[in-house]
Tab-separated table of C-alpha atoms in Angstrom:
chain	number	residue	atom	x	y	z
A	1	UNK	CA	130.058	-163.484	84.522
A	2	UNK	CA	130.411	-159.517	84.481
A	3	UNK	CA	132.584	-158.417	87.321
A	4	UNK	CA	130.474	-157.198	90.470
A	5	UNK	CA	129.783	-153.778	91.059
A	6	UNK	CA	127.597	-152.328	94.003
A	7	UNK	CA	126.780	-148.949	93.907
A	8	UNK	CA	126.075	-146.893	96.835
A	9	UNK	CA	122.896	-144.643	95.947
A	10	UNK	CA	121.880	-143.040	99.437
A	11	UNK	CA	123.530	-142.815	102.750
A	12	UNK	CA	121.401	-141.607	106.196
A	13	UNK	CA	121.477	-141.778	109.673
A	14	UNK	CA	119.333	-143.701	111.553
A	15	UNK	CA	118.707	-142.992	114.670
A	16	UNK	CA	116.541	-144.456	117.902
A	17	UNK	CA	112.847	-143.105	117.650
A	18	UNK	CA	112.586	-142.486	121.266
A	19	UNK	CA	113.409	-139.557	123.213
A	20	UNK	CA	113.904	-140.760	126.222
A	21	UNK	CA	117.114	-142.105	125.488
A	22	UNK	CA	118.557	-138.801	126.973
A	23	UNK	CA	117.892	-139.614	130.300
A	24	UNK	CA	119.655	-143.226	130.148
A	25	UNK	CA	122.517	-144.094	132.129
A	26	UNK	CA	125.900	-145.060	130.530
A	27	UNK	CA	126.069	-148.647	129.331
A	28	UNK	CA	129.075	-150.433	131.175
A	29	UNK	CA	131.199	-152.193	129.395
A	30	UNK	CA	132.400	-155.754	130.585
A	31	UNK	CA	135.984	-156.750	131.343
A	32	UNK	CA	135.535	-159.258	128.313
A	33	UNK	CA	134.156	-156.071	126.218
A	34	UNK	CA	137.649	-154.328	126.889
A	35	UNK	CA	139.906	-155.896	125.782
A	36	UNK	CA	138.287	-157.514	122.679
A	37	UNK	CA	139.624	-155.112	120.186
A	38	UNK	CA	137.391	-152.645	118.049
A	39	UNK	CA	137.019	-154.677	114.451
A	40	UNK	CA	133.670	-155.032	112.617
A	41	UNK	CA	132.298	-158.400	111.681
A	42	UNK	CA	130.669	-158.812	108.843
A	43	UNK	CA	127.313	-160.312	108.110
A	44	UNK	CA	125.063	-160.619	104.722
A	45	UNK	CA	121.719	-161.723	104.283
A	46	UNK	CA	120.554	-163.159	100.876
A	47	UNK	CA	116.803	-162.915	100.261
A	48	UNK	CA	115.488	-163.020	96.716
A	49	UNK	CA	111.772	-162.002	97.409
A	50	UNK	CA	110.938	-164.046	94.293
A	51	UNK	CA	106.780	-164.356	93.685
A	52	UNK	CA	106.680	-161.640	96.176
A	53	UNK	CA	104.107	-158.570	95.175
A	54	UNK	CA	105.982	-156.287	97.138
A	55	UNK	CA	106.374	-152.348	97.122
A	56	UNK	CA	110.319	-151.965	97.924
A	57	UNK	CA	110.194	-148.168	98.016
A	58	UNK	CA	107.719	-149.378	101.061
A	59	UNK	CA	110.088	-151.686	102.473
A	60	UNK	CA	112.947	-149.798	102.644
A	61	UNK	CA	111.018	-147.250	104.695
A	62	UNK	CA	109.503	-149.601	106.966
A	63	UNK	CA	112.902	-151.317	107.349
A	64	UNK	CA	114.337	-148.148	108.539
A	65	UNK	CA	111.148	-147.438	110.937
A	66	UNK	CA	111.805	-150.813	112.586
A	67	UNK	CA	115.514	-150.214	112.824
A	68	UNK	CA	114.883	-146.810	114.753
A	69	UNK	CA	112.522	-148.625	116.885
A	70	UNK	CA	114.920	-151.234	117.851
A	71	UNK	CA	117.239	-148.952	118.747
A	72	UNK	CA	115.381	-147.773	121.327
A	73	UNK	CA	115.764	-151.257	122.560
A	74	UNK	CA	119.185	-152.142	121.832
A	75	UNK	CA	120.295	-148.151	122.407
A	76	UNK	CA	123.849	-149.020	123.198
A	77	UNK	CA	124.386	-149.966	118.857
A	78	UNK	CA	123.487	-146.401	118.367
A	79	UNK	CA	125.952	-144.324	120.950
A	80	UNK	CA	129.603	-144.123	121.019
A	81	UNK	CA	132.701	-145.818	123.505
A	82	UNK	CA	134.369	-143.661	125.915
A	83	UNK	CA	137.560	-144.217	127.662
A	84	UNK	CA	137.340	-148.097	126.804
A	85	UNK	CA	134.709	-147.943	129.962
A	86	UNK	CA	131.179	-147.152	128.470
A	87	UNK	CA	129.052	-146.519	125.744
A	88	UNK	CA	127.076	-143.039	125.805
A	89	UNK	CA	125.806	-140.467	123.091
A	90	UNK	CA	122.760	-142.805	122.118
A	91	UNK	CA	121.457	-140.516	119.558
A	92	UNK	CA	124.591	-141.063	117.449
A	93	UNK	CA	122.748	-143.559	115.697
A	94	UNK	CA	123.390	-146.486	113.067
A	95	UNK	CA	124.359	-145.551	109.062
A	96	UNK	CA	121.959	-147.319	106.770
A	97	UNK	CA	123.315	-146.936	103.072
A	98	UNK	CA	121.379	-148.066	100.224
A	99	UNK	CA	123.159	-149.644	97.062
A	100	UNK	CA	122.389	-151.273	94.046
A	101	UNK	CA	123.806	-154.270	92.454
A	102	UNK	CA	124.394	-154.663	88.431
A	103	UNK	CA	123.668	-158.464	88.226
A	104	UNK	CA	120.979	-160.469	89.671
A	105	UNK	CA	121.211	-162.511	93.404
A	106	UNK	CA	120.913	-166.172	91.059
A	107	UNK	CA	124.356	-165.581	89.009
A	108	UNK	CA	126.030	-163.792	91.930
A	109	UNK	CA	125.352	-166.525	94.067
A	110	UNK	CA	126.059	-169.522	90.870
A	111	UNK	CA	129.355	-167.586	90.821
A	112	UNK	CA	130.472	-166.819	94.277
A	113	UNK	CA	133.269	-164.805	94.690
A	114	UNK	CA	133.826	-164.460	98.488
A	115	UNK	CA	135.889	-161.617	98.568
A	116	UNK	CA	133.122	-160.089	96.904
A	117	UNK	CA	130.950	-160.516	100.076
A	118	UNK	CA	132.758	-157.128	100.945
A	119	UNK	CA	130.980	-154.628	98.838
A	120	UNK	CA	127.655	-155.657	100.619
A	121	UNK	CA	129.203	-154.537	104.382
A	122	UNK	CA	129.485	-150.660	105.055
A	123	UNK	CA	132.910	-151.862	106.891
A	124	UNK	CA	135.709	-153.560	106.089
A	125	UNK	CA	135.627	-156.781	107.732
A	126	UNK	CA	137.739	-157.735	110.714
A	127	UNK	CA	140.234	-154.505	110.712
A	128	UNK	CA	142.327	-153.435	113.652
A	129	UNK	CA	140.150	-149.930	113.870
A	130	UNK	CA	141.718	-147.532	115.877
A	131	UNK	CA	139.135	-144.293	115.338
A	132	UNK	CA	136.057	-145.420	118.059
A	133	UNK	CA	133.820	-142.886	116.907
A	134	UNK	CA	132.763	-144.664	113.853
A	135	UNK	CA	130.210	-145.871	116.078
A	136	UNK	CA	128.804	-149.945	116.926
A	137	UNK	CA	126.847	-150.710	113.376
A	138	UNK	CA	125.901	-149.888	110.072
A	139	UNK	CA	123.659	-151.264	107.490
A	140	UNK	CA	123.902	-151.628	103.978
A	141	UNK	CA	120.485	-152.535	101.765
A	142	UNK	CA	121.720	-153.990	98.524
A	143	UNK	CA	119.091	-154.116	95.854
A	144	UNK	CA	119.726	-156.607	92.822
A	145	UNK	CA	118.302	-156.178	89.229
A	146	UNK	CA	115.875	-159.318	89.962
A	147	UNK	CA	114.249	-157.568	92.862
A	148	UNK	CA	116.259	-159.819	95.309
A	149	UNK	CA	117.778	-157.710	98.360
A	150	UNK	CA	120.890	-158.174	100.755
A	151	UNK	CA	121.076	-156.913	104.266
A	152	UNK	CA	124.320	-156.591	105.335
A	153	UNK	CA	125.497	-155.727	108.725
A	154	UNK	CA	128.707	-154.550	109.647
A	155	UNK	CA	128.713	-155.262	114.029
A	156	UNK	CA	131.819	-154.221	115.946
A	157	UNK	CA	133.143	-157.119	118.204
A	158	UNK	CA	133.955	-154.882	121.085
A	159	UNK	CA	130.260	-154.496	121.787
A	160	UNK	CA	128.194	-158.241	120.934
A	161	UNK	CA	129.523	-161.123	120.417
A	162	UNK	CA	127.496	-163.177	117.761
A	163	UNK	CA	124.886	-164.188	120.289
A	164	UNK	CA	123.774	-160.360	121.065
A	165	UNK	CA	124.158	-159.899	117.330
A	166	UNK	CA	121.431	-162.443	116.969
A	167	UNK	CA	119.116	-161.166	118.719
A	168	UNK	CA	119.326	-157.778	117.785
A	169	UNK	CA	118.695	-159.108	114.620
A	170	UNK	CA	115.982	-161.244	115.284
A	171	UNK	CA	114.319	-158.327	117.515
A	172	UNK	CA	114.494	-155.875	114.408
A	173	UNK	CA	113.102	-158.622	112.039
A	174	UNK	CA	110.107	-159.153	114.392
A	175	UNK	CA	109.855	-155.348	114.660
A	176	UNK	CA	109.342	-155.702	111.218
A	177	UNK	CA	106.847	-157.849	111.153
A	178	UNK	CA	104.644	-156.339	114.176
A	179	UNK	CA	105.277	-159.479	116.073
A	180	UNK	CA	106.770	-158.147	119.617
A	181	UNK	CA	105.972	-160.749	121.428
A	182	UNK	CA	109.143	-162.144	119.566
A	183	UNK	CA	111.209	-159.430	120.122
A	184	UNK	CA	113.966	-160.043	122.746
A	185	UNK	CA	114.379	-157.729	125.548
A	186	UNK	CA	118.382	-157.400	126.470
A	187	UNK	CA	120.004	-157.517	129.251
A	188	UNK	CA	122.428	-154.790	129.652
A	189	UNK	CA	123.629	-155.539	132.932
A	190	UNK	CA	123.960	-158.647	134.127
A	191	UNK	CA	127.292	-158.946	132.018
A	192	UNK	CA	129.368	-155.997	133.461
A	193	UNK	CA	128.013	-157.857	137.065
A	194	UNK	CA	129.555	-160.450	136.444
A	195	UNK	CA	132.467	-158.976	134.306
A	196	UNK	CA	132.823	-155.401	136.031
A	197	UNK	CA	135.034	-153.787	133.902
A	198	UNK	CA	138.295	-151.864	135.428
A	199	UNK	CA	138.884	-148.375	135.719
A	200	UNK	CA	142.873	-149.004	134.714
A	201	UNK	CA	143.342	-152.343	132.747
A	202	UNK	CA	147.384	-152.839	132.134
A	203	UNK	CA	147.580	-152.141	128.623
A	204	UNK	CA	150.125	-155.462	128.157
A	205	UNK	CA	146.906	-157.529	128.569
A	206	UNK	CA	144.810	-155.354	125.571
A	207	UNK	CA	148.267	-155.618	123.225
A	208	UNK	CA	148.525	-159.374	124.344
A	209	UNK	CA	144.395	-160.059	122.964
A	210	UNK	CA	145.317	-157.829	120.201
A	211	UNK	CA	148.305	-160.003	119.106
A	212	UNK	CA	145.897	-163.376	119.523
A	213	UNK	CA	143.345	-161.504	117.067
A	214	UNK	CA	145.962	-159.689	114.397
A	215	UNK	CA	149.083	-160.584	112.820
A	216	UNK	CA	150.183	-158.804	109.919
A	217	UNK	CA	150.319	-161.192	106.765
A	218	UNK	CA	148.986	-162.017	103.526
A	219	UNK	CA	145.683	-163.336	104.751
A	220	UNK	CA	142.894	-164.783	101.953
A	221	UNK	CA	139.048	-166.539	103.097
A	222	UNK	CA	138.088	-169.828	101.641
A	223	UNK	CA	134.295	-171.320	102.325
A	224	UNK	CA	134.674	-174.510	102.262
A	225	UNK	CA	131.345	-176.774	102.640
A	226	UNK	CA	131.269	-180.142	104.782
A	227	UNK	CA	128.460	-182.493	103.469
A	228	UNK	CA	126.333	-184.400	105.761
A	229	UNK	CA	127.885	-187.499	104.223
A	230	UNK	CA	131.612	-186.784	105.146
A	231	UNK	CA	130.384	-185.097	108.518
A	232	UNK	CA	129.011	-188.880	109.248
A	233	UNK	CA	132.267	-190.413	107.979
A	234	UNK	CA	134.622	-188.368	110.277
A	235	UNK	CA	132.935	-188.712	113.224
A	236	UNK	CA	133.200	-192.059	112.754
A	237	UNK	CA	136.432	-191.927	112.176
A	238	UNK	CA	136.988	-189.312	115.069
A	239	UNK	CA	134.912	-191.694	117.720
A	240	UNK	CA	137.698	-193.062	120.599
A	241	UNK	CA	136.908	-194.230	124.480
A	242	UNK	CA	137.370	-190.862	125.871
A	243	UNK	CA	135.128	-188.996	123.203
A	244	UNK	CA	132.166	-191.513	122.067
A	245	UNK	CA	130.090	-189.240	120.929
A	246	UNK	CA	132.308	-186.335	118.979
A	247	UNK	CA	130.288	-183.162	118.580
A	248	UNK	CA	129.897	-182.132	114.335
A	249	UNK	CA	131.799	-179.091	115.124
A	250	UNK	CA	134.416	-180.959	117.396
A	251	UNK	CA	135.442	-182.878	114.715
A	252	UNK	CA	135.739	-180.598	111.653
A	253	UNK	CA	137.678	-178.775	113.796
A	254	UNK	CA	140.017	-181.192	114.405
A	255	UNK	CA	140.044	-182.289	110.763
A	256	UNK	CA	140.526	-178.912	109.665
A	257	UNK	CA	143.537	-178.033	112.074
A	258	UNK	CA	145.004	-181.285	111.438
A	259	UNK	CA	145.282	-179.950	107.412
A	260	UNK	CA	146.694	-176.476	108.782
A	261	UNK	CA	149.551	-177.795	110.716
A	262	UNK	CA	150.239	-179.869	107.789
A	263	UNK	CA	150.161	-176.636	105.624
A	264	UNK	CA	152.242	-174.473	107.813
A	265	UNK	CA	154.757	-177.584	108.569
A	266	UNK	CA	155.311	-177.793	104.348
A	267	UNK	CA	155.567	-173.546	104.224
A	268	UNK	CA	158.269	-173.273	106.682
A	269	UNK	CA	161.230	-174.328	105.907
A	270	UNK	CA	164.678	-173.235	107.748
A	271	UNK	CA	166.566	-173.026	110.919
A	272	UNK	CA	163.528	-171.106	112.525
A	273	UNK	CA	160.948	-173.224	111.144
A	274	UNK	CA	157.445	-172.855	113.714
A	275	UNK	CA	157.406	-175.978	115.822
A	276	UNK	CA	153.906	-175.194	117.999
A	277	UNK	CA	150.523	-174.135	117.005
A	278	UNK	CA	148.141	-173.351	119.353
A	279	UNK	CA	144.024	-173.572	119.013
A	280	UNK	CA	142.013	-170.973	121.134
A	281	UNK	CA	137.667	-172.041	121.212
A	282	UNK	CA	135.411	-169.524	121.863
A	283	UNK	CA	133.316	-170.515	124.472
A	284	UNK	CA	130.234	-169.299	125.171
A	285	UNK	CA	130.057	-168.141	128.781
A	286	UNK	CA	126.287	-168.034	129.318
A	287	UNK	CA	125.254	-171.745	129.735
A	288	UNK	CA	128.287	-172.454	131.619
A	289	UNK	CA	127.715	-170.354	134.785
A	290	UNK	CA	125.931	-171.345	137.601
A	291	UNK	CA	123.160	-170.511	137.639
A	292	UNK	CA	123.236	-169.548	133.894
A	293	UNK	CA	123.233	-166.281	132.276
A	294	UNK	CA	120.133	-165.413	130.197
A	295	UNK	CA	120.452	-165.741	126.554
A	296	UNK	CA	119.499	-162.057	126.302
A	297	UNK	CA	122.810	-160.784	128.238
A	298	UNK	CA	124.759	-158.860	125.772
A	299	UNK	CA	128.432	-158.273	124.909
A	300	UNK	CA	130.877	-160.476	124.494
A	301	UNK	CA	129.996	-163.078	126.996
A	302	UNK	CA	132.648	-165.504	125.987
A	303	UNK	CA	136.286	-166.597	126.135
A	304	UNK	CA	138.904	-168.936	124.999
A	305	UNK	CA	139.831	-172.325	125.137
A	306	UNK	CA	143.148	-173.053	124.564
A	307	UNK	CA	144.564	-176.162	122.799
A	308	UNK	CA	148.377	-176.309	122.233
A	309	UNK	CA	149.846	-178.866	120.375
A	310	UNK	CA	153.092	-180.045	118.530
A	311	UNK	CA	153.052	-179.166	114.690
A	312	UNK	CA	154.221	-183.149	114.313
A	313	UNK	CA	150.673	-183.941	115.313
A	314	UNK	CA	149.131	-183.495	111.995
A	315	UNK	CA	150.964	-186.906	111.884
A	316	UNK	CA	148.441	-188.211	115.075
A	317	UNK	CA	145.253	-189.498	114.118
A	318	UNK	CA	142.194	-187.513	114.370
A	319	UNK	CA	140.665	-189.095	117.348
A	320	UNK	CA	143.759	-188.360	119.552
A	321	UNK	CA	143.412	-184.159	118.409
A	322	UNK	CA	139.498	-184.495	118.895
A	323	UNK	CA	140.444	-185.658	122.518
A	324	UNK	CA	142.820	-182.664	122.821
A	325	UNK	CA	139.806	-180.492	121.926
A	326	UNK	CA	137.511	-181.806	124.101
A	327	UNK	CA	139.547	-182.182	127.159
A	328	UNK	CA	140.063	-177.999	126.420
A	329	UNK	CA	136.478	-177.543	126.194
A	330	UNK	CA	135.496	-179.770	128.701
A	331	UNK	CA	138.486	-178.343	131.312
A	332	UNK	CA	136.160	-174.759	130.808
A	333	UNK	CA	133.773	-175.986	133.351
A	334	UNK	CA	131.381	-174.137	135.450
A	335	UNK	CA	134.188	-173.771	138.543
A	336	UNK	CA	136.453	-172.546	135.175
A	337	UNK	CA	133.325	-169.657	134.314
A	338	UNK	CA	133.035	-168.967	138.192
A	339	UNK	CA	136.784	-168.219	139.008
A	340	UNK	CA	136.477	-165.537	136.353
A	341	UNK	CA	133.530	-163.624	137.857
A	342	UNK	CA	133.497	-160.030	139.978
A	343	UNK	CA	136.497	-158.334	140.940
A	344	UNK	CA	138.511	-161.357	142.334
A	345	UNK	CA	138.146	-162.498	138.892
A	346	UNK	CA	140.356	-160.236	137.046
A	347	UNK	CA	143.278	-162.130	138.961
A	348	UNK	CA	142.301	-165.463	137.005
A	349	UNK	CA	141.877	-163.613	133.615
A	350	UNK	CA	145.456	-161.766	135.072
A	351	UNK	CA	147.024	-165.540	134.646
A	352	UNK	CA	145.367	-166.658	131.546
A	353	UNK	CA	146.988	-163.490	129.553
A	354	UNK	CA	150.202	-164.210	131.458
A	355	UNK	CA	150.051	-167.851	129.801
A	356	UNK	CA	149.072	-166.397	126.384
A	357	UNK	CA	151.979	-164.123	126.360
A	358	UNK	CA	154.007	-166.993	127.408
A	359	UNK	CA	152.891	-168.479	124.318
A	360	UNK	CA	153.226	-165.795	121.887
A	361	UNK	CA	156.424	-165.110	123.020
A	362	UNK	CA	158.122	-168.474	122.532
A	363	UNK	CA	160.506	-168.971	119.414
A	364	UNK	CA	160.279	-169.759	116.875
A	365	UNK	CA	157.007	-168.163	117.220
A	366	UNK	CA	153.690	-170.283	117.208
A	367	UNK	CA	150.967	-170.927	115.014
A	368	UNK	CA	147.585	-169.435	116.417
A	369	UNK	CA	144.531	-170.714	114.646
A	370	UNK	CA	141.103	-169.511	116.612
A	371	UNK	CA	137.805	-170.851	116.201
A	372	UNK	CA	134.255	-170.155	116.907
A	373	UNK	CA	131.236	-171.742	116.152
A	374	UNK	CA	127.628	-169.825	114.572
A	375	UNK	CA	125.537	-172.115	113.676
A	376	UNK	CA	121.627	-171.766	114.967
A	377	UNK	CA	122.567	-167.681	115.332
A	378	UNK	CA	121.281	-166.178	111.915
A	379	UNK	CA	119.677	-168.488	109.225
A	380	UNK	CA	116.188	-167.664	110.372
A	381	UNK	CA	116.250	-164.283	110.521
A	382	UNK	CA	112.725	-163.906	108.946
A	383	UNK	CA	111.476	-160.413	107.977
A	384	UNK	CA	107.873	-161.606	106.136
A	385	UNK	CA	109.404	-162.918	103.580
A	386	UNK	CA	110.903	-166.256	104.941
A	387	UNK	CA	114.164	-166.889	106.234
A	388	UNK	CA	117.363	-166.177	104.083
A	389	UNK	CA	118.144	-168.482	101.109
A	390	UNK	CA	121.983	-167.863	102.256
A	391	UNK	CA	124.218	-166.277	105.039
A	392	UNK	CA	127.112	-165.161	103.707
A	393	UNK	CA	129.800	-164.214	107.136
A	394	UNK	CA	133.017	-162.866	105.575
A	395	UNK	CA	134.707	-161.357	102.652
A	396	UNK	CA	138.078	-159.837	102.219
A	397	UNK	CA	139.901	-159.449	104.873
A	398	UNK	CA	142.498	-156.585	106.514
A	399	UNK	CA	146.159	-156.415	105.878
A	400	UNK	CA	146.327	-157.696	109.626
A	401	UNK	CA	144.431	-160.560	110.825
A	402	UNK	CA	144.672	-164.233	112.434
A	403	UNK	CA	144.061	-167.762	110.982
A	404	UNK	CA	140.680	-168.587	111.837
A	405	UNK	CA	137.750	-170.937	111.307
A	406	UNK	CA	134.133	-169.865	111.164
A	407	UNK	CA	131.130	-172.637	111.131
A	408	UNK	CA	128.028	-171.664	110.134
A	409	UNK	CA	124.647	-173.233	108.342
A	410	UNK	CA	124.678	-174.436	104.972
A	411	UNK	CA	121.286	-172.782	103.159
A	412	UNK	CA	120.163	-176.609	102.736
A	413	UNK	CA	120.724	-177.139	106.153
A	414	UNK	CA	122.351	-181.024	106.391
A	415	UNK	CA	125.771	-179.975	106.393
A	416	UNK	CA	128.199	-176.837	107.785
A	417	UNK	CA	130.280	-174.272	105.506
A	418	UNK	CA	132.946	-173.334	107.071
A	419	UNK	CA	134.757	-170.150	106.827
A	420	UNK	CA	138.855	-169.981	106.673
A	421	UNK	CA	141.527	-167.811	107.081
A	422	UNK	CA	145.248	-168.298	106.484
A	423	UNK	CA	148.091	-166.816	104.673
A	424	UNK	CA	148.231	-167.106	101.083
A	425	UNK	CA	150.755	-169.581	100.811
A	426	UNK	CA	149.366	-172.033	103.555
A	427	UNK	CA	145.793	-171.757	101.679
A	428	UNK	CA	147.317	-172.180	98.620
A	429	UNK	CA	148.633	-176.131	100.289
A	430	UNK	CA	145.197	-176.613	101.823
A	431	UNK	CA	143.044	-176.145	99.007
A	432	UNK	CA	145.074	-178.425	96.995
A	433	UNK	CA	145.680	-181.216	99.620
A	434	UNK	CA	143.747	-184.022	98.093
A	435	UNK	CA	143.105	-185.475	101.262
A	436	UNK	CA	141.209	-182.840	102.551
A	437	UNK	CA	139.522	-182.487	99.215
A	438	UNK	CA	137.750	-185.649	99.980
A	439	UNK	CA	135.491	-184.246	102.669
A	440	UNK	CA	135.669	-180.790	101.681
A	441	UNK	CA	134.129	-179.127	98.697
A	442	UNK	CA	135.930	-175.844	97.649
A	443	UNK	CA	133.340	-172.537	97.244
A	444	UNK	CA	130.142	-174.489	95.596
A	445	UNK	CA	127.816	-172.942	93.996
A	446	UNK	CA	124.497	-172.021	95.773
């Protein structure tokens, strides 16, 4: 196949359609929203709009109308962070570029390259960004020579986490449509209630999250895709009598980390050769209060689960690391989610950063490998013209970044791709371990 090019042909501003946005009060932040660092996560949506009779000069106009009428919505995407505290400025608004690819969506898709996934993001994906007036989001329309479009979004962490990204997007895609009786109203303050965020926050606990998200390397993205078969086969293998019923995403997980301490025990070699690795879960915060928070509270309404382990227990069996897991996740209770709320919480989030820069500051220093989990978020994003054939969630990487795991849908549905990061040379051991290789399949075509 031809090498990919994507051409940008038009770059504009969108911005929200109502005026009233002028006489809006400054979103707050959350505590959790401050010191999750400013980095852009990437998101692309494949449709090909095949037997479609459709006018795309019309579509890309209507999908900008709906996009400035979401904003009024979801205002706080279009305005800019100030002092790490709020968002204001609303009528910044949201770049929407248009591009054009040189192939069609079938071959680029039979011959997936995901670093590739990049040129169909306005942003590079997951960079430490340091210049907050780049503003929240940006879209990029990619149009393919078989009519077939991409939407990719480029959604900076400090604001949503993946749930608010979902139903942003699902609010614009039902703007779309005319259908607002789908369209999701947010909640904009129910987080920084519960979260308030501080005036002075000691800037040892922003550089200690920063060092849990970046770590300069030579970091490289492989999708690897779990069948529904070998998902059966390893929870099987993965069941014990303190976790009967292992979770799909508990147990890749495990299987997967397993394989990475494996990798990073055959890398390192020497007198300081890395003798811990540590797993952090993000953990959505929202069902786990009491009484829950509503699906529609935005930000980053979650945190992390630590797991720490020994790197000889690649050696343990994979039931013992799914218990590890689980008795991580299952230690996050809703007297866990409490003790972090209102002001008297910042003292418990005070001694988890103390314990994380414990951590990072043992030697030789540890492995950190963090996970999170997106599956039912964005493979039904449905504008009129059905949901995505494929959700592709990463692409090349920055200089600077962390090993991590991303699960998300497989377009058949039946099994789970997931998304990994690790320096070159420990990739290079995983995606040749056989034994991993048996459950995993390496970048298949789609």
């Amino acid at each position: 196949m031809m090498k990919v090019e994507v051409t940008i042909i038009s770059k504009e501003t969108i911005k929200p359609s109502s005026l009233t946005l002028h006489h809006l009060k400054p979103y707050k932040l959350t505590l959790l929203d401050q010191v999750t660092p400013a980095t852009y996560v990437p998101t692309v949506f494949f449709y090909p709009m095949t037997n479609l009779n459709l006018d795309m000069s019309q579509i890309i106009a209507q999908l900008k109308t709906s996009l400035s009428d979401t904003l009024n919505i979801f205002y706080p995407f279009s305005g800019n962070i100030k002092d790490n505290l709020f968002i204001h400025e609303f009528d910044t608004g949201v770049p929407f570029l248009e591009a054009r690819v040189n192939c069609s969506m079938s071959e680029f898709l039979k011959h997936l390259e995901t670093d590739s996934l990049s040129l169909f993001v306005p942003y590079h994906a997951f960079c430490k960004e340091t210049n907050t007036t780049i503003g929240q989001m940006a879209v990029q329309l990619s149009l393919f020579d078989c009519g077939g479009i991409a939407i990719g979004l480029s959604c900076s962490h400090k604001v949503a986490d993946a749930s608010t990204a979902s139903i942003f997007l699902h609010s614009w895609a039902a703007t779309f449509t005319r259908s607002p009786e789908k369209v999701t109203h947010p909640n904009f303050s129910e987080g920084s209630i519960m979260f308030p965020p501080r005036d002075s926050l000691p800037q040892k606990y922003i550089a200690t999250m920063e060092s849990l998200w970046f770590k300069e390397g030579d970091y490289v993205t492989r999708r690897f895709v779990f069948h529904e078969k070998a998902i059966a086969t390893l929870r099987s293998k993965a069941k014990s009598e303190l976790v009967p019923k292992p979770t799909r995403t508990e147990v890749l997980t495990c299987f997967i980390w397993k394989h990475c301490m494996a990798a990073s025990k055959a890398k390192s070699v020497g007198p300081k050769n890395k003798s811990m690795t540590i797993l952090v879960q993000a953990v959505n915060l929202r069902t786990r209060m009491k009484p829950h928070l509503s699906d529609a509270s935005t930000g980053n309404i979650f945190w992390w689960a630590p797991a720490a382990a020994d790197l000889a227990m690649e050696e343990k069996e994979l039931h013992e690391l799914v218990g590890l897991v689980n008795e991580s996740i299952e230690g996050f209770d809703s007297d866990s989610a409490e003790s972090l709320q209102g002001d008297e919480g910042f003292l418990a989030f005070s001694d988890f950063f103390n314990q994380l820069e414990d951590m990072f500051s043992a030697e030789p220093k540890p492995d950190v490998c963090a996970v999170t989990c997106w599956l039912r978020f964005f493979n039904d994003i449905d504008f009129g013209w059905g949901k995505p054939f494929w959700v592709g969630i990463m692409g090349k990487v920055g200089p600077a970044f962390r090993n991590l795991i991303i699960f998300s849908e497989t377009p058949w549905g039946d099994g789970i791709e997931a998304w990994v990061t690790l320096e070159e040379k420990e990739m290079t051991i995983l995606e040749n371990d056989p034994e991993f290789l048996t459950c995993a399949s390496l970048n298949p075509s789609i």
